[in-house]
Coordinates of C-alpha atoms in Angstrom, one line a residue:
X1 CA 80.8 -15.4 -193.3
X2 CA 77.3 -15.4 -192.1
X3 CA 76.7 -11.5 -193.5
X4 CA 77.8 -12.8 -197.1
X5 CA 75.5 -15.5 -196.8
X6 CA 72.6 -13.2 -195.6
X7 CA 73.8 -10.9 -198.8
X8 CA 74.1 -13.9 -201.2
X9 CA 70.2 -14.7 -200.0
X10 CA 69.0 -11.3 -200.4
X11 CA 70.5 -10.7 -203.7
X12 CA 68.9 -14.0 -205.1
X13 CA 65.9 -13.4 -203.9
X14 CA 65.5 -9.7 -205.6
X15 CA 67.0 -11.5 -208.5
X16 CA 63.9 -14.1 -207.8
X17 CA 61.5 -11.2 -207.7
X18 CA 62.9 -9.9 -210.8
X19 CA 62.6 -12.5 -212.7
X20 CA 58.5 -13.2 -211.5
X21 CA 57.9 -9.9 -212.3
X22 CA 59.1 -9.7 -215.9
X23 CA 58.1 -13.2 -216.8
X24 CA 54.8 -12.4 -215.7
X25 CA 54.3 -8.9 -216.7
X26 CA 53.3 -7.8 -213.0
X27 CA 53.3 -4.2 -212.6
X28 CA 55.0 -4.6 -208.9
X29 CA 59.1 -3.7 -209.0
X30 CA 60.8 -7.0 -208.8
X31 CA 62.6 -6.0 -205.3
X32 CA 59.0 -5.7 -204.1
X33 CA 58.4 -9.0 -204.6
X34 CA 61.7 -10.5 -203.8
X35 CA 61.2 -8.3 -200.2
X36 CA 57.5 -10.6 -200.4
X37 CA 59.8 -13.6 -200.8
X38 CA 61.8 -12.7 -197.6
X39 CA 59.5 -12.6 -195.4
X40 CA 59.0 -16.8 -195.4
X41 CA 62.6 -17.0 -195.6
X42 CA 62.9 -15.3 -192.6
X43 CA 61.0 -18.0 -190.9
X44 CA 63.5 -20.3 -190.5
X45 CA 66.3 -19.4 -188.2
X46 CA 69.5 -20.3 -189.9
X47 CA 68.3 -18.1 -192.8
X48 CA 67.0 -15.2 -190.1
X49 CA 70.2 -15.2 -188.5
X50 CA 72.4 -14.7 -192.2
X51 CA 69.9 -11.9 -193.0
X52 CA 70.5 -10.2 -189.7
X53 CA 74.0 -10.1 -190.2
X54 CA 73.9 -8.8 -193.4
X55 CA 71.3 -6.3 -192.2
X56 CA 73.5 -5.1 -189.6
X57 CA 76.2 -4.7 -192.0
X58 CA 74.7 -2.5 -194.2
X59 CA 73.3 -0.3 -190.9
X60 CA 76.4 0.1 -189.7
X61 CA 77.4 1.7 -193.0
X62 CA 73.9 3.6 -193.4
X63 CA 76.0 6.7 -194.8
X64 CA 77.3 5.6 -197.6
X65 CA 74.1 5.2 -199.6
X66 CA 73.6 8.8 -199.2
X67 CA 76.7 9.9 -201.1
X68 CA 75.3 9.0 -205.0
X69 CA 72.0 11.0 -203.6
X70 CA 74.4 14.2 -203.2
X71 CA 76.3 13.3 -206.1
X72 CA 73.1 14.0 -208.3
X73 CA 72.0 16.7 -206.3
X74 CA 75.5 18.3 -207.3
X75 CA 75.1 16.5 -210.6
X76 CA 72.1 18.1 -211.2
X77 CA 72.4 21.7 -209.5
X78 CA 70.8 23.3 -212.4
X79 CA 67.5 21.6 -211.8
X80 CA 67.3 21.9 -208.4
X81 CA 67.7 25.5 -208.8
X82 CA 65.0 25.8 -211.4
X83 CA 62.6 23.6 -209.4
X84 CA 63.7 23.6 -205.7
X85 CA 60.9 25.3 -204.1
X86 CA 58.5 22.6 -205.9
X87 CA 60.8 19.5 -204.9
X88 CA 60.7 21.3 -201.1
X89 CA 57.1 21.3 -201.2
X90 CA 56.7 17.9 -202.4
X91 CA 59.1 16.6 -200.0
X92 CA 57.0 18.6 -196.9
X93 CA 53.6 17.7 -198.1
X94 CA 54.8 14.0 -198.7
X95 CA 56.1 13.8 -195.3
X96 CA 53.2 15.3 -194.0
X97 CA 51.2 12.7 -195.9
X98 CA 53.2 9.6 -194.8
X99 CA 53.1 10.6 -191.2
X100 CA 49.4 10.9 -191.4
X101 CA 48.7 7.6 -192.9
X102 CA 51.0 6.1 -190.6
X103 CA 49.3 7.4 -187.9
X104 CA 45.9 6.6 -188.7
X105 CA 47.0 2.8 -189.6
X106 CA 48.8 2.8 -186.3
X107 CA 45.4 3.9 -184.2
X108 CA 43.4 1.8 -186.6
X109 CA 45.4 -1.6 -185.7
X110 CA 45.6 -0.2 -181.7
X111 CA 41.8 0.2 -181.9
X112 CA 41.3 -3.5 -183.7
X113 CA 43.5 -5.3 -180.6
X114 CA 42.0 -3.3 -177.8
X115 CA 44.9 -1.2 -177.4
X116 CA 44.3 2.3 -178.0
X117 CA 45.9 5.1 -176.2
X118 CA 43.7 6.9 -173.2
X119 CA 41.2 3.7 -173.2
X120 CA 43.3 1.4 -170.5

């Protein structure tokens, strides 16, 4: 009962976030800002505690969000044969990217609390 109310909470407040963003023409996804709304939700422990379980929930079935990914893959074989060696290089060089710029945050917010790696 505690996952549907963690569900029921998440799914109002991307509704929420929806509704901001189109009422006031922001150019941030509606999700986005619903995740924004979360995160003082989250605060309070009765609500924490819903949205872990729901969390946990949808972990445990991780999987299944893959299968409409493969579905258009298959859907869409024709593409991916006419532009799969650019979508592979996008994907690498993205990765590449995001790894990189995680990095660098990470070391930048070790070195701002005095924690960085080989200076104990």
């Amino acid at each position: 009962m505690n996952a549907l109310r963690g569900f029921a909470l998440l799914l109002l407040l991307q509704a929420c976030g929806e509704g901001l963003s189109r009422l006031l023409s922001l150019p941030i996804p509606g999700p986005v800002i619903g995740l924004l709304l979360l995160w003082p939700v989250v605060q309070w422990t009765p609500l924490r505690e819903a949205v872990a379980a729901a969390a946990q929930l949808l972990l445990n079935h991780l999987s299944l969000f893959f299968v409409p990914a493969g579905v258009g893959v298959i859907a869409h074989l024709d593409l991916v044969s006419a532009y799969g060696m650019r979508l592979l290089a996008v994907v690498v060089l993205s990765t590449w990217i995001g790894l990189a710029v995680t990095a660098l945050t990470l070391r930048a917010l070790l070195r701002r609390t005095g924690r960085e790696p080989g200076h104990e």
